[in-house]
Short mmCIF file of C-alpha atoms in Angstrom, two decimals:
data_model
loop_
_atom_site.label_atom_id
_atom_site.label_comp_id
_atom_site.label_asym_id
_atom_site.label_seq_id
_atom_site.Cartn_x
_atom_site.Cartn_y
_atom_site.Cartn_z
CA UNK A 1 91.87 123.55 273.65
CA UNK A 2 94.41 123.70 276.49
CA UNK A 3 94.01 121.32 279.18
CA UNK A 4 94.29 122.36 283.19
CA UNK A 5 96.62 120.05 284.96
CA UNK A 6 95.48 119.96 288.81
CA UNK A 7 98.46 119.21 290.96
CA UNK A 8 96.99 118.07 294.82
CA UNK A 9 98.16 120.06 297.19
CA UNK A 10 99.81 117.33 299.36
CA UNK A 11 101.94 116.34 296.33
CA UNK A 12 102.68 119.66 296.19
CA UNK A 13 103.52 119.98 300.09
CA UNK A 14 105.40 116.63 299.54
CA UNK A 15 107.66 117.77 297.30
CA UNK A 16 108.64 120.82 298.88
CA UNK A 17 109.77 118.53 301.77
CA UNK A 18 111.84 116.76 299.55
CA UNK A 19 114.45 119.69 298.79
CA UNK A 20 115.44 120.01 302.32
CA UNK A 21 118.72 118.48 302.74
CA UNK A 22 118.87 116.32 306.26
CA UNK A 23 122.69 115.43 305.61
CA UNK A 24 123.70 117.34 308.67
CA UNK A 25 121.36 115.71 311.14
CA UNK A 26 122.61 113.12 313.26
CA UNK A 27 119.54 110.41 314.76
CA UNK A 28 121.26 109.01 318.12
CA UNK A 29 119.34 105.87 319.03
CA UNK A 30 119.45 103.48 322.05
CA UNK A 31 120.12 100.42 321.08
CA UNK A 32 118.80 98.85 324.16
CA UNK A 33 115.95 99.58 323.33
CA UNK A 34 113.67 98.35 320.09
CA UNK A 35 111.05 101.04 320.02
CA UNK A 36 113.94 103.83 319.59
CA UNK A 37 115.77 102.03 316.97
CA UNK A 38 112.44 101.35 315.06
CA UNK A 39 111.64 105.19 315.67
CA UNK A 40 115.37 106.21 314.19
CA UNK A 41 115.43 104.38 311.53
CA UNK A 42 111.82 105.36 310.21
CA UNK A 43 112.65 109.26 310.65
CA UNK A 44 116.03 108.40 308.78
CA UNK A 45 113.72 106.43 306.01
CA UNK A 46 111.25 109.41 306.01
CA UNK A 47 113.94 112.06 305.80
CA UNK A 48 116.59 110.67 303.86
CA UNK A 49 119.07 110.80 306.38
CA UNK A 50 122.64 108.73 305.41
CA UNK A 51 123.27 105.69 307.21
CA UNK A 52 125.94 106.74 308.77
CA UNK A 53 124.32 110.05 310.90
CA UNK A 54 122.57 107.08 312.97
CA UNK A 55 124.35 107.01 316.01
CA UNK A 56 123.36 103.80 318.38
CA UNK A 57 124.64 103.99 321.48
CA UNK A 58 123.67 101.37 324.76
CA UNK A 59 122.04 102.89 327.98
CA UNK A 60 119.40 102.90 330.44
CA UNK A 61 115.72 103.32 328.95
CA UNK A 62 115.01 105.22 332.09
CA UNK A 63 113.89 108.82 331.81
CA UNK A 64 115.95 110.26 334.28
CA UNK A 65 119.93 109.25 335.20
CA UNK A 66 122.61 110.08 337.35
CA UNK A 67 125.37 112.64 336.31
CA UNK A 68 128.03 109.74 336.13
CA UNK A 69 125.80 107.61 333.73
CA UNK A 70 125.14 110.60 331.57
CA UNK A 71 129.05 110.82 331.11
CA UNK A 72 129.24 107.85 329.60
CA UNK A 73 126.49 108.18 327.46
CA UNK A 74 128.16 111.35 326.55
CA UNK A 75 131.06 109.94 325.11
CA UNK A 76 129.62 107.45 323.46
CA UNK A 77 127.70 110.03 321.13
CA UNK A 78 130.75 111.69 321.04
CA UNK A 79 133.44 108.86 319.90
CA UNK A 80 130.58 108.17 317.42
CA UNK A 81 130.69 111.65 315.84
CA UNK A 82 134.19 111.27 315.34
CA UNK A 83 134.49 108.19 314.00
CA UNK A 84 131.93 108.81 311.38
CA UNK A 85 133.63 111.65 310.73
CA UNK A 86 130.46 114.23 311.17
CA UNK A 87 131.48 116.53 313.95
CA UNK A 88 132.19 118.98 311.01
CA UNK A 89 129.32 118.80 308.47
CA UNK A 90 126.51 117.99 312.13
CA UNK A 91 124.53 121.09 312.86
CA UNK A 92 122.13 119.27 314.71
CA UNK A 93 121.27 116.30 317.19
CA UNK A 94 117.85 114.96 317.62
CA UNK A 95 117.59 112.15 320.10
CA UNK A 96 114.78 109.45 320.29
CA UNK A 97 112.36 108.05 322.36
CA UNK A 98 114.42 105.41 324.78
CA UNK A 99 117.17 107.97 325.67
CA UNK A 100 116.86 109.44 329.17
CA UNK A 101 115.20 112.84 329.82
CA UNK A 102 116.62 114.14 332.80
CA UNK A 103 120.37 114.27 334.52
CA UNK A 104 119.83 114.36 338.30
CA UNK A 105 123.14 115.47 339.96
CA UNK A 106 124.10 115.62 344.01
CA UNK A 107 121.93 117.41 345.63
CA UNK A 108 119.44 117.85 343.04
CA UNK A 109 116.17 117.83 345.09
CA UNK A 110 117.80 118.97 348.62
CA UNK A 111 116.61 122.87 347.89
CA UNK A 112 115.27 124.60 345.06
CA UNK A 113 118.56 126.65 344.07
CA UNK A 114 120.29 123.44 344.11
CA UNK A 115 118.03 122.08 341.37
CA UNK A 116 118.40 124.91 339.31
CA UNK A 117 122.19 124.62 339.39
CA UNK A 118 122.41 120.88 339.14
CA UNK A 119 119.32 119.46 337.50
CA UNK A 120 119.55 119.55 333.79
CA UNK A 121 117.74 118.69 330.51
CA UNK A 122 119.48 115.69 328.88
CA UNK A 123 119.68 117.17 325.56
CA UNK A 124 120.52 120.79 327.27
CA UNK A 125 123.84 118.91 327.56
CA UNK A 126 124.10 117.80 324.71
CA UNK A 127 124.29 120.85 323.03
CA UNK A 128 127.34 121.82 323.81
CA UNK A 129 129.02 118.56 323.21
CA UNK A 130 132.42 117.82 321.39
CA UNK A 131 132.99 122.02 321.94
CA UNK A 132 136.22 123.59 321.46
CA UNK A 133 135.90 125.72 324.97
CA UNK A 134 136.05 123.57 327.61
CA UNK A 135 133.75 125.98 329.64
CA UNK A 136 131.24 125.28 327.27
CA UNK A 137 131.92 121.49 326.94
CA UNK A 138 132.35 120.69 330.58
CA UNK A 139 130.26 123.87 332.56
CA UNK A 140 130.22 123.71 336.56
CA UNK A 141 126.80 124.65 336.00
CA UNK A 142 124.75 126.47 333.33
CA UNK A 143 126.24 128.80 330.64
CA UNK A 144 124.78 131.68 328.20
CA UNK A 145 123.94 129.88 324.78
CA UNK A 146 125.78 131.50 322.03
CA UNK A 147 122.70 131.64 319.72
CA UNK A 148 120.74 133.17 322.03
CA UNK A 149 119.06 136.14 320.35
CA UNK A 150 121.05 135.54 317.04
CA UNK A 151 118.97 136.29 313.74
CA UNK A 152 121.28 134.47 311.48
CA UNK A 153 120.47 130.72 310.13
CA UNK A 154 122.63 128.61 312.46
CA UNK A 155 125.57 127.02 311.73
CA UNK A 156 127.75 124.77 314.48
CA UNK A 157 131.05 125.94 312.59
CA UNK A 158 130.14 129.71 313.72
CA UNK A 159 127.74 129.15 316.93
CA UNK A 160 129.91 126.25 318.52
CA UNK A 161 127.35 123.84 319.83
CA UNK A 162 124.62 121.83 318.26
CA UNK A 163 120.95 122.62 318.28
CA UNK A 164 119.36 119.51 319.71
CA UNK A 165 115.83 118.48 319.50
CA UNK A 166 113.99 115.19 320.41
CA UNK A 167 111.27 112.53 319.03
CA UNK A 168 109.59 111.50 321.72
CA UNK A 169 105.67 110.84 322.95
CA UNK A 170 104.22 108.59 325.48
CA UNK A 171 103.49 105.97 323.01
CA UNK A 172 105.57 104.47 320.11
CA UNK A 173 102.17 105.82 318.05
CA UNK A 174 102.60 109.41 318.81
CA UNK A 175 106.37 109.26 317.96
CA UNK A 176 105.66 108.26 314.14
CA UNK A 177 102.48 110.37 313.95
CA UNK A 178 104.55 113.38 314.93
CA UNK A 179 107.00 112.21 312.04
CA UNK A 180 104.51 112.45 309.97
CA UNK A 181 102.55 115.40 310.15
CA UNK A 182 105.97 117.60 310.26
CA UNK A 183 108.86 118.73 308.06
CA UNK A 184 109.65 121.29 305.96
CA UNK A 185 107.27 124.20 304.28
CA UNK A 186 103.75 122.90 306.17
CA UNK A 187 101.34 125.35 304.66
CA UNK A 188 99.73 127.85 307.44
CA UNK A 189 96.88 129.90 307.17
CA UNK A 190 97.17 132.97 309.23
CA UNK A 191 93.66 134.07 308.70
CA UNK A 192 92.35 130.84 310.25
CA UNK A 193 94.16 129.93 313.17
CA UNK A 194 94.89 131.59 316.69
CA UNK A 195 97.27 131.30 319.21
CA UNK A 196 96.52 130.56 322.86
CA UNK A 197 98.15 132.05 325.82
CA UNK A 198 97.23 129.79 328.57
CA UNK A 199 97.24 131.02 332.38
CA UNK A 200 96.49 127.55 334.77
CA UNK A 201 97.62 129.20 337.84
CA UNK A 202 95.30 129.16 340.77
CA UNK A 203 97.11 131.43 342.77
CA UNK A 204 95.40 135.05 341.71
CA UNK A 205 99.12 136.30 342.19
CA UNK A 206 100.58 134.34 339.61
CA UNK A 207 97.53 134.70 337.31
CA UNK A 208 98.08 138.63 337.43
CA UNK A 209 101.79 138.70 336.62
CA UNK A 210 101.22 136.23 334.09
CA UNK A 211 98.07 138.03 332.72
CA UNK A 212 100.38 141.12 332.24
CA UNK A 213 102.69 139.79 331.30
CA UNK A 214 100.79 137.81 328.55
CA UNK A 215 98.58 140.75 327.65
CA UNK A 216 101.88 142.19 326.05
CA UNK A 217 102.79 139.19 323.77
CA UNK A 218 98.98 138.81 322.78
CA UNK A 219 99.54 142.53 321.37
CA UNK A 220 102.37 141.98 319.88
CA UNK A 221 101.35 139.27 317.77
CA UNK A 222 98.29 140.80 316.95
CA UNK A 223 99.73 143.26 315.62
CA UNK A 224 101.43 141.03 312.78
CA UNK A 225 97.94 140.12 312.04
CA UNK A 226 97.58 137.07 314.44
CA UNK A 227 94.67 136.00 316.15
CA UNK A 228 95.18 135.48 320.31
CA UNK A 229 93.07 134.95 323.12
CA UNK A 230 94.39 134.51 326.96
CA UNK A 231 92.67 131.41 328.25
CA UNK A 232 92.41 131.82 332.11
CA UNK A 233 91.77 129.12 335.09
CA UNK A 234 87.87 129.97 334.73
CA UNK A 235 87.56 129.07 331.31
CA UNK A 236 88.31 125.45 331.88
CA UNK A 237 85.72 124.33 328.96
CA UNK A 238 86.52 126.55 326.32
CA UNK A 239 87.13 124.34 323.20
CA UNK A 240 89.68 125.64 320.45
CA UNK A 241 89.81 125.00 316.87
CA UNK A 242 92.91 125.97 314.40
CA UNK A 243 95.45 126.27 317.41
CA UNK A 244 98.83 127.57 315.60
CA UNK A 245 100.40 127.74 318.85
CA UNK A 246 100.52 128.11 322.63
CA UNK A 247 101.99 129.10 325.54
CA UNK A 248 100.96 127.91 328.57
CA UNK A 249 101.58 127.81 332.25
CA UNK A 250 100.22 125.10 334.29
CA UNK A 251 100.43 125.10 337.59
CA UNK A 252 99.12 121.38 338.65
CA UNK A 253 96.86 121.45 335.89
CA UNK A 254 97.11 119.63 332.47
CA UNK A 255 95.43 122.42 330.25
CA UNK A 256 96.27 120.30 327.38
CA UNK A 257 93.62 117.78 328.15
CA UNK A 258 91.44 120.34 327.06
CA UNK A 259 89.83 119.66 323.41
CA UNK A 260 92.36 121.99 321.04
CA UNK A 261 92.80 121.13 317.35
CA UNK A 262 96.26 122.03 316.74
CA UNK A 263 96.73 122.31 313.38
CA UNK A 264 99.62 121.32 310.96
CA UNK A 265 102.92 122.73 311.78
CA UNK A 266 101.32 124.17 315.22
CA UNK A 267 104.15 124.69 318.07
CA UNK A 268 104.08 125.43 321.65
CA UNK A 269 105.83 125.67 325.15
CA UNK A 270 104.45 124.13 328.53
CA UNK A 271 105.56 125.00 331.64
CA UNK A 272 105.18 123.80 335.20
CA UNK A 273 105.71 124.89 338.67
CA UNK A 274 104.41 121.71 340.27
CA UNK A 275 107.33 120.45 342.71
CA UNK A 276 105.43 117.24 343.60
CA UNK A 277 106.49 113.63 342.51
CA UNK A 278 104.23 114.00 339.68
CA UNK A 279 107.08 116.06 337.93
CA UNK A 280 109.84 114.32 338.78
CA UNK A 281 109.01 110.59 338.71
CA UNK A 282 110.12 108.33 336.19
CA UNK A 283 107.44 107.53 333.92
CA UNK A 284 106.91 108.62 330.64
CA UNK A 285 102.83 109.62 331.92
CA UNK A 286 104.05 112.12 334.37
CA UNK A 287 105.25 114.33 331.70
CA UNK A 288 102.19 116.68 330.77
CA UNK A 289 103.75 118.42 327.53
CA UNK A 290 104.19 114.81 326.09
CA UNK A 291 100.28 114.66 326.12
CA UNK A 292 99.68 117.61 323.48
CA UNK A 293 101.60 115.45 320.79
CA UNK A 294 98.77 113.01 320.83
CA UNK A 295 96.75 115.56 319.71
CA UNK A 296 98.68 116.71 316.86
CA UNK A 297 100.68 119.28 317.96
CA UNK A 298 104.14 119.68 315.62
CA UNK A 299 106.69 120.93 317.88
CA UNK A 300 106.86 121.09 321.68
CA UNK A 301 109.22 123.07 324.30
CA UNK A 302 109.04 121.82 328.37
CA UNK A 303 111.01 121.82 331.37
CA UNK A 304 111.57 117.92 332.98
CA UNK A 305 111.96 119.89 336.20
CA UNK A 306 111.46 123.07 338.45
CA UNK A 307 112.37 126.15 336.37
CA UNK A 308 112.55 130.14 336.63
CA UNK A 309 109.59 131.85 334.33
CA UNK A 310 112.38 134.43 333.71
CA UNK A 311 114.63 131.96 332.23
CA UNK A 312 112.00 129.78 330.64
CA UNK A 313 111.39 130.54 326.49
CA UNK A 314 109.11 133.44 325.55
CA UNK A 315 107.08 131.28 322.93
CA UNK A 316 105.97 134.67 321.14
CA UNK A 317 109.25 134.75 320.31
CA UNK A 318 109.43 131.81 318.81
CA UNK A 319 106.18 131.78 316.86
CA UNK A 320 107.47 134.84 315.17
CA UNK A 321 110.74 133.79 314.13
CA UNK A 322 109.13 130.37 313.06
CA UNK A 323 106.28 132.02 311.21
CA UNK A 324 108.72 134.79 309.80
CA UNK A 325 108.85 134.91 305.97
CA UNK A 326 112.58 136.68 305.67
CA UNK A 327 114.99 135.26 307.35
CA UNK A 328 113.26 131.75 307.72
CA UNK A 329 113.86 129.97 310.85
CA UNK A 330 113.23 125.97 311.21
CA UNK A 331 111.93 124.34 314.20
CA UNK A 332 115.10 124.11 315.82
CA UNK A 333 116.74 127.71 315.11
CA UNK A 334 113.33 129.19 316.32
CA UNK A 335 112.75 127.82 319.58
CA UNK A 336 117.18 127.73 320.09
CA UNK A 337 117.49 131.42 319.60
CA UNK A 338 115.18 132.00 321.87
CA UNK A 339 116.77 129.72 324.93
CA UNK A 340 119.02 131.66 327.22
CA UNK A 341 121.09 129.17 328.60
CA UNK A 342 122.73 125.76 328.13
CA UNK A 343 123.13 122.99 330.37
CA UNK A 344 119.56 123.65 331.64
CA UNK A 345 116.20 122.16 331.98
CA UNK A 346 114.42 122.66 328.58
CA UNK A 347 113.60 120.18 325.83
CA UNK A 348 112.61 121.03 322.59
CA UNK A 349 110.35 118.09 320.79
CA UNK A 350 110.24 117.73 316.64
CA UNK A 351 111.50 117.33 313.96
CA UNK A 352 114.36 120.28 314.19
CA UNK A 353 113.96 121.20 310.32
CA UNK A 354 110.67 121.71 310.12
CA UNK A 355 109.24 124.74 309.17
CA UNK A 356 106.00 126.41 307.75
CA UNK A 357 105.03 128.41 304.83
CA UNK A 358 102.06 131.19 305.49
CA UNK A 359 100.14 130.93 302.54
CA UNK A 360 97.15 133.71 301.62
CA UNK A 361 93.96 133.49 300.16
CA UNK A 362 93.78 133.43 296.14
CA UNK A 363 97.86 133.96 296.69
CA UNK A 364 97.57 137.20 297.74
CA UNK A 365 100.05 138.60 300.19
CA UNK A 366 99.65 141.77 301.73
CA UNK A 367 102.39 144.74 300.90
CA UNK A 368 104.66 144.85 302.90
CA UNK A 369 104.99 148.49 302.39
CA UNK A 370 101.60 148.91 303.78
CA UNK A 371 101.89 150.70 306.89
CA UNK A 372 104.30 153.77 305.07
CA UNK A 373 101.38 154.33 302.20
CA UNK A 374 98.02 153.65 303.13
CA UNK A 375 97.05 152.43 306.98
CA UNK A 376 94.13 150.39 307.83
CA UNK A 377 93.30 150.89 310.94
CA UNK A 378 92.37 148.69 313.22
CA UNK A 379 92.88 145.42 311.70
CA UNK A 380 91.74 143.30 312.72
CA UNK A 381 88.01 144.84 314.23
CA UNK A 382 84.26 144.25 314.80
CA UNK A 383 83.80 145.95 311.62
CA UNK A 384 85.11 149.57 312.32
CA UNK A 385 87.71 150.54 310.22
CA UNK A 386 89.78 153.61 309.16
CA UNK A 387 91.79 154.72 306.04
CA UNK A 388 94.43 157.27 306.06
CA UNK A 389 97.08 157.70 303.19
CA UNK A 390 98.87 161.13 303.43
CA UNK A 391 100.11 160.58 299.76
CA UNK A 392 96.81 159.99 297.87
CA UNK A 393 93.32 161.17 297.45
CA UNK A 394 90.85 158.55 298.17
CA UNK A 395 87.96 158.40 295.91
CA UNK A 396 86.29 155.22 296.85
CA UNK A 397 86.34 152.04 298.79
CA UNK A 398 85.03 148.99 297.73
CA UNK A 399 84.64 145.88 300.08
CA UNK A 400 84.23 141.77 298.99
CA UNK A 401 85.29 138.68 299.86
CA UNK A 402 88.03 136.33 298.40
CA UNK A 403 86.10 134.81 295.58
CA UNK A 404 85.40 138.65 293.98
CA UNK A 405 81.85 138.73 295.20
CA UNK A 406 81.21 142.63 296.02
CA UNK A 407 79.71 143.20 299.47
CA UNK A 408 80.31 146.88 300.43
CA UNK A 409 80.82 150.28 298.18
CA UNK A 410 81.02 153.81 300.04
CA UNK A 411 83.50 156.83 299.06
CA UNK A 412 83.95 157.52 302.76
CA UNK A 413 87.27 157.29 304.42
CA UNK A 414 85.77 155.46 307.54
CA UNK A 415 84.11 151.83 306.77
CA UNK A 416 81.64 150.60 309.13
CA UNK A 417 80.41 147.38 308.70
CA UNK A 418 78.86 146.62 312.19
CA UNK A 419 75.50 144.97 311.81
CA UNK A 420 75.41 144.21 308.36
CA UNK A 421 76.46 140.15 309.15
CA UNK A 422 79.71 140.51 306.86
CA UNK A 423 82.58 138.61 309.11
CA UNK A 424 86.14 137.59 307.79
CA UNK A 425 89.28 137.89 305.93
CA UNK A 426 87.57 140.38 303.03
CA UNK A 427 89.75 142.59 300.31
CA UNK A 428 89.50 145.97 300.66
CA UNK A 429 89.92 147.91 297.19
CA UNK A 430 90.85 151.87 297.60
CA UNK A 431 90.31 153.72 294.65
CA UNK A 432 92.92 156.63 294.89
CA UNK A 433 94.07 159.38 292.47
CA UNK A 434 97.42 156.84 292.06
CA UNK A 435 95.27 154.19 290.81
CA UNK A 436 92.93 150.82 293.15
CA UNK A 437 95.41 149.71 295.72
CA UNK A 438 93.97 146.02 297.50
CA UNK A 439 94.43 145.41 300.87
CA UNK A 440 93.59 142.89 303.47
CA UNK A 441 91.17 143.46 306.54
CA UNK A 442 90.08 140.84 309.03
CA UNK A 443 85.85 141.30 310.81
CA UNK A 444 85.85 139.37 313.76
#
């Protein structure tokens, strides 16, 4: 008699992990400061990162710094590269907790197009750092990222810059926690989790445009079989389980403090419009988007200060090319293909080589020639569904959830299922003159 050999899933998640290479990822550390070091070297331990793609550098601990203090800091990271002889094998940067946030430069706060031209993200500069033009490596102001839109795996030899992403969290605690619960190929149920469009403006103005404008990516992702809901300024007290992802828009409101689960490998973007001191003051508890990463969020995108919605990421975007099965996209190639500009105002949190894996019920993973042979239509519903194939004669459907058990037989092309308490991913079997072809429909 054969024996079964159970393999946990976790060992089975772990292992995965273990076959992405981190050798060109480059931890810069501030050696100033003990939490960041600690920090560096665990994510180096955790990822088996070589010794040498530690850069420690000395600097201020202070979140935001002047434009003359981030040019030294500059070349430090810099002189490091090329002594360790990594600016050719680097494709990407990820700073830690302890190095500064925000470059302030004259005139930063005197009017509001003056901070867009001369406030900037620290590690928005450090993108384009070490780069062969000298437009890109020392811009008067901010400059069209090369990736941008690109739907190629990146690569600094081709792109020119680095793709820079940070570990950081308002305690040491929510640093390693976000360590841990990220990485490579984190198993995501589509069926199961939603994503959240956020809207936290009061002014009804902004709430329209932003409703609109919101309405259109909820569609969109819906119609690659996501669930989405638009969470407005009335619905304070809603309470969200399974969060994938989120894009929200705050407006001197911390939305995050609301009870989400965010689930493993979950991303999101935060924005805010607030120009108060609350923004722009140095301490690490003025920064809302910090806050979702104590709940358990994987990967985070935010703005340190005042910043065009135009020129901010489109996190539907992102959550497509990171949940995309073919071409895959990491953490960091999904959120930097989808930033416009460098030497800007956006951070992206996480671990940049994470990525997820959507995995399906019993294994099963719907055609992807669906749509051309037989269309189920709409899917997801309340239970009202349609079947139309062109090329086949339907003689049955058959309806039952993902253990097998049967729980709706009818030999008409239109399945109604309203009232009868069935609700669910199910498996819809259509008997056709071509032979049973399965497919997958969602009840809400």
């Amino acid at each position: 008699m054969k024996r079964r050999i159970l393999i946990p899933a976790m060992l089975f998640s772990l292992t995965l992990a273990a076959q992405t290479n981190y050798d060109d990822v480059a931890v810069i550390v501030n050696g100033n400061n003990a939490e960041s070091v600690e920090i560096g070297q665990y994510f180096k331990w955790k990822r088996n990162i070589p010794d040498k793609n530690v850069i420690k550098i000395k600097c201020t601990s202070d979140l935001e710094i002047d434009s003359i203090t981030f040019d030294g800091i500059r070349d430090q990271i810099e002189d490091s590269l090329k002594s360790k002889n990594l600016l050719n094998s680097v494709n990407y940067l990820v700073t830690v907790k302890g190095i500064p946030i925000k470059i302030k430069r004259a005139s930063c706060y005197s009017t509001v197009n003056s901070q867009f031209e001369r406030c900037n993200a620290f590690d928005s500069e450090l993108r384009s750092l070490a780069a062969a033009d000298s437009i890109l490596r020392y811009p008067y102001s901010y400059i069209f990222n090369p990736y941008f839109g690109s739907n190629e795996n990146f690569s600094r030899h081709k792109f020119g810059v680095f793709l820079v992403t940070r570990l950081d969290g308002i305690t040491k605690l929510d640093v390693i926690n976000l360590i841990n619960n990220s990485g490579p190929d984190i198993p995501l149920r589509k069926e199961n989790s939603i994503f959240i469009f956020d809207i936290g403006a009061k002014n009804s103005e902004l709430s329209d445009y932003f409703f609109r404008d919101f309405s259109e990516h909820k569609t969109e992702l819906e119609s690659l079989g996501w669930k989405a809901e638009i969470l407005s300024n009335k619905e304070e007290g809603n309470i969200y389980s399974n969060v994938a992802g989120f894009n929200a828009i705050n407006y001197r409101r911390d939305s995050i403090s609301l009870k989400w689960n965010f689930l493993p490998g979950s991303i999101g973007n935060q924005i805010d419009f607030a120009t108060s001191d609350t923004v722009i003051q140095n301490s690490y508890k003025s920064l809302p988007f910090l806050k979702a990463l104590s709940q358990g969020i994987t990967g985070i995108s935010s703005y340190p200060y005042l910043n065009f919605y135009n020129y901010s990421i489109k996190m539907k975007d992102v959550f497509e090319r990171f949940t995309h099965d073919s071409p895959s996209f990491n953490l960091a190639e999904a959120y930097h293909s989808c930033i416009k500009l460098l030497s800007w105002m956006d951070i992206v949190i996480g671990d940049p080589k994470t990525s997820v894996k959507i995995v399906y019920p019993l294994g099963l993973k719907p055609d992807e020639n669906e749509q051309s042979e037989i269309k189920v239509f709409p899917n997801p519903s309340r239970g009202h569904f349609f079947v139309n194939g062109t090329a086949f004669e339907i003689y049955g459907i058959k309806i039952s959830d993902t253990s097998g058990k049967l729980l709706f037989e009818q030999n008409s092309a239109e399945i109604n299922l309203e009232g009868l308490n069935i609700r669910g991913l199910l498996l819809l079997t259509i008997e056709t003159n071509k032979g049973p072809l399965i497919r997958k429909i969602s009840v809400e």
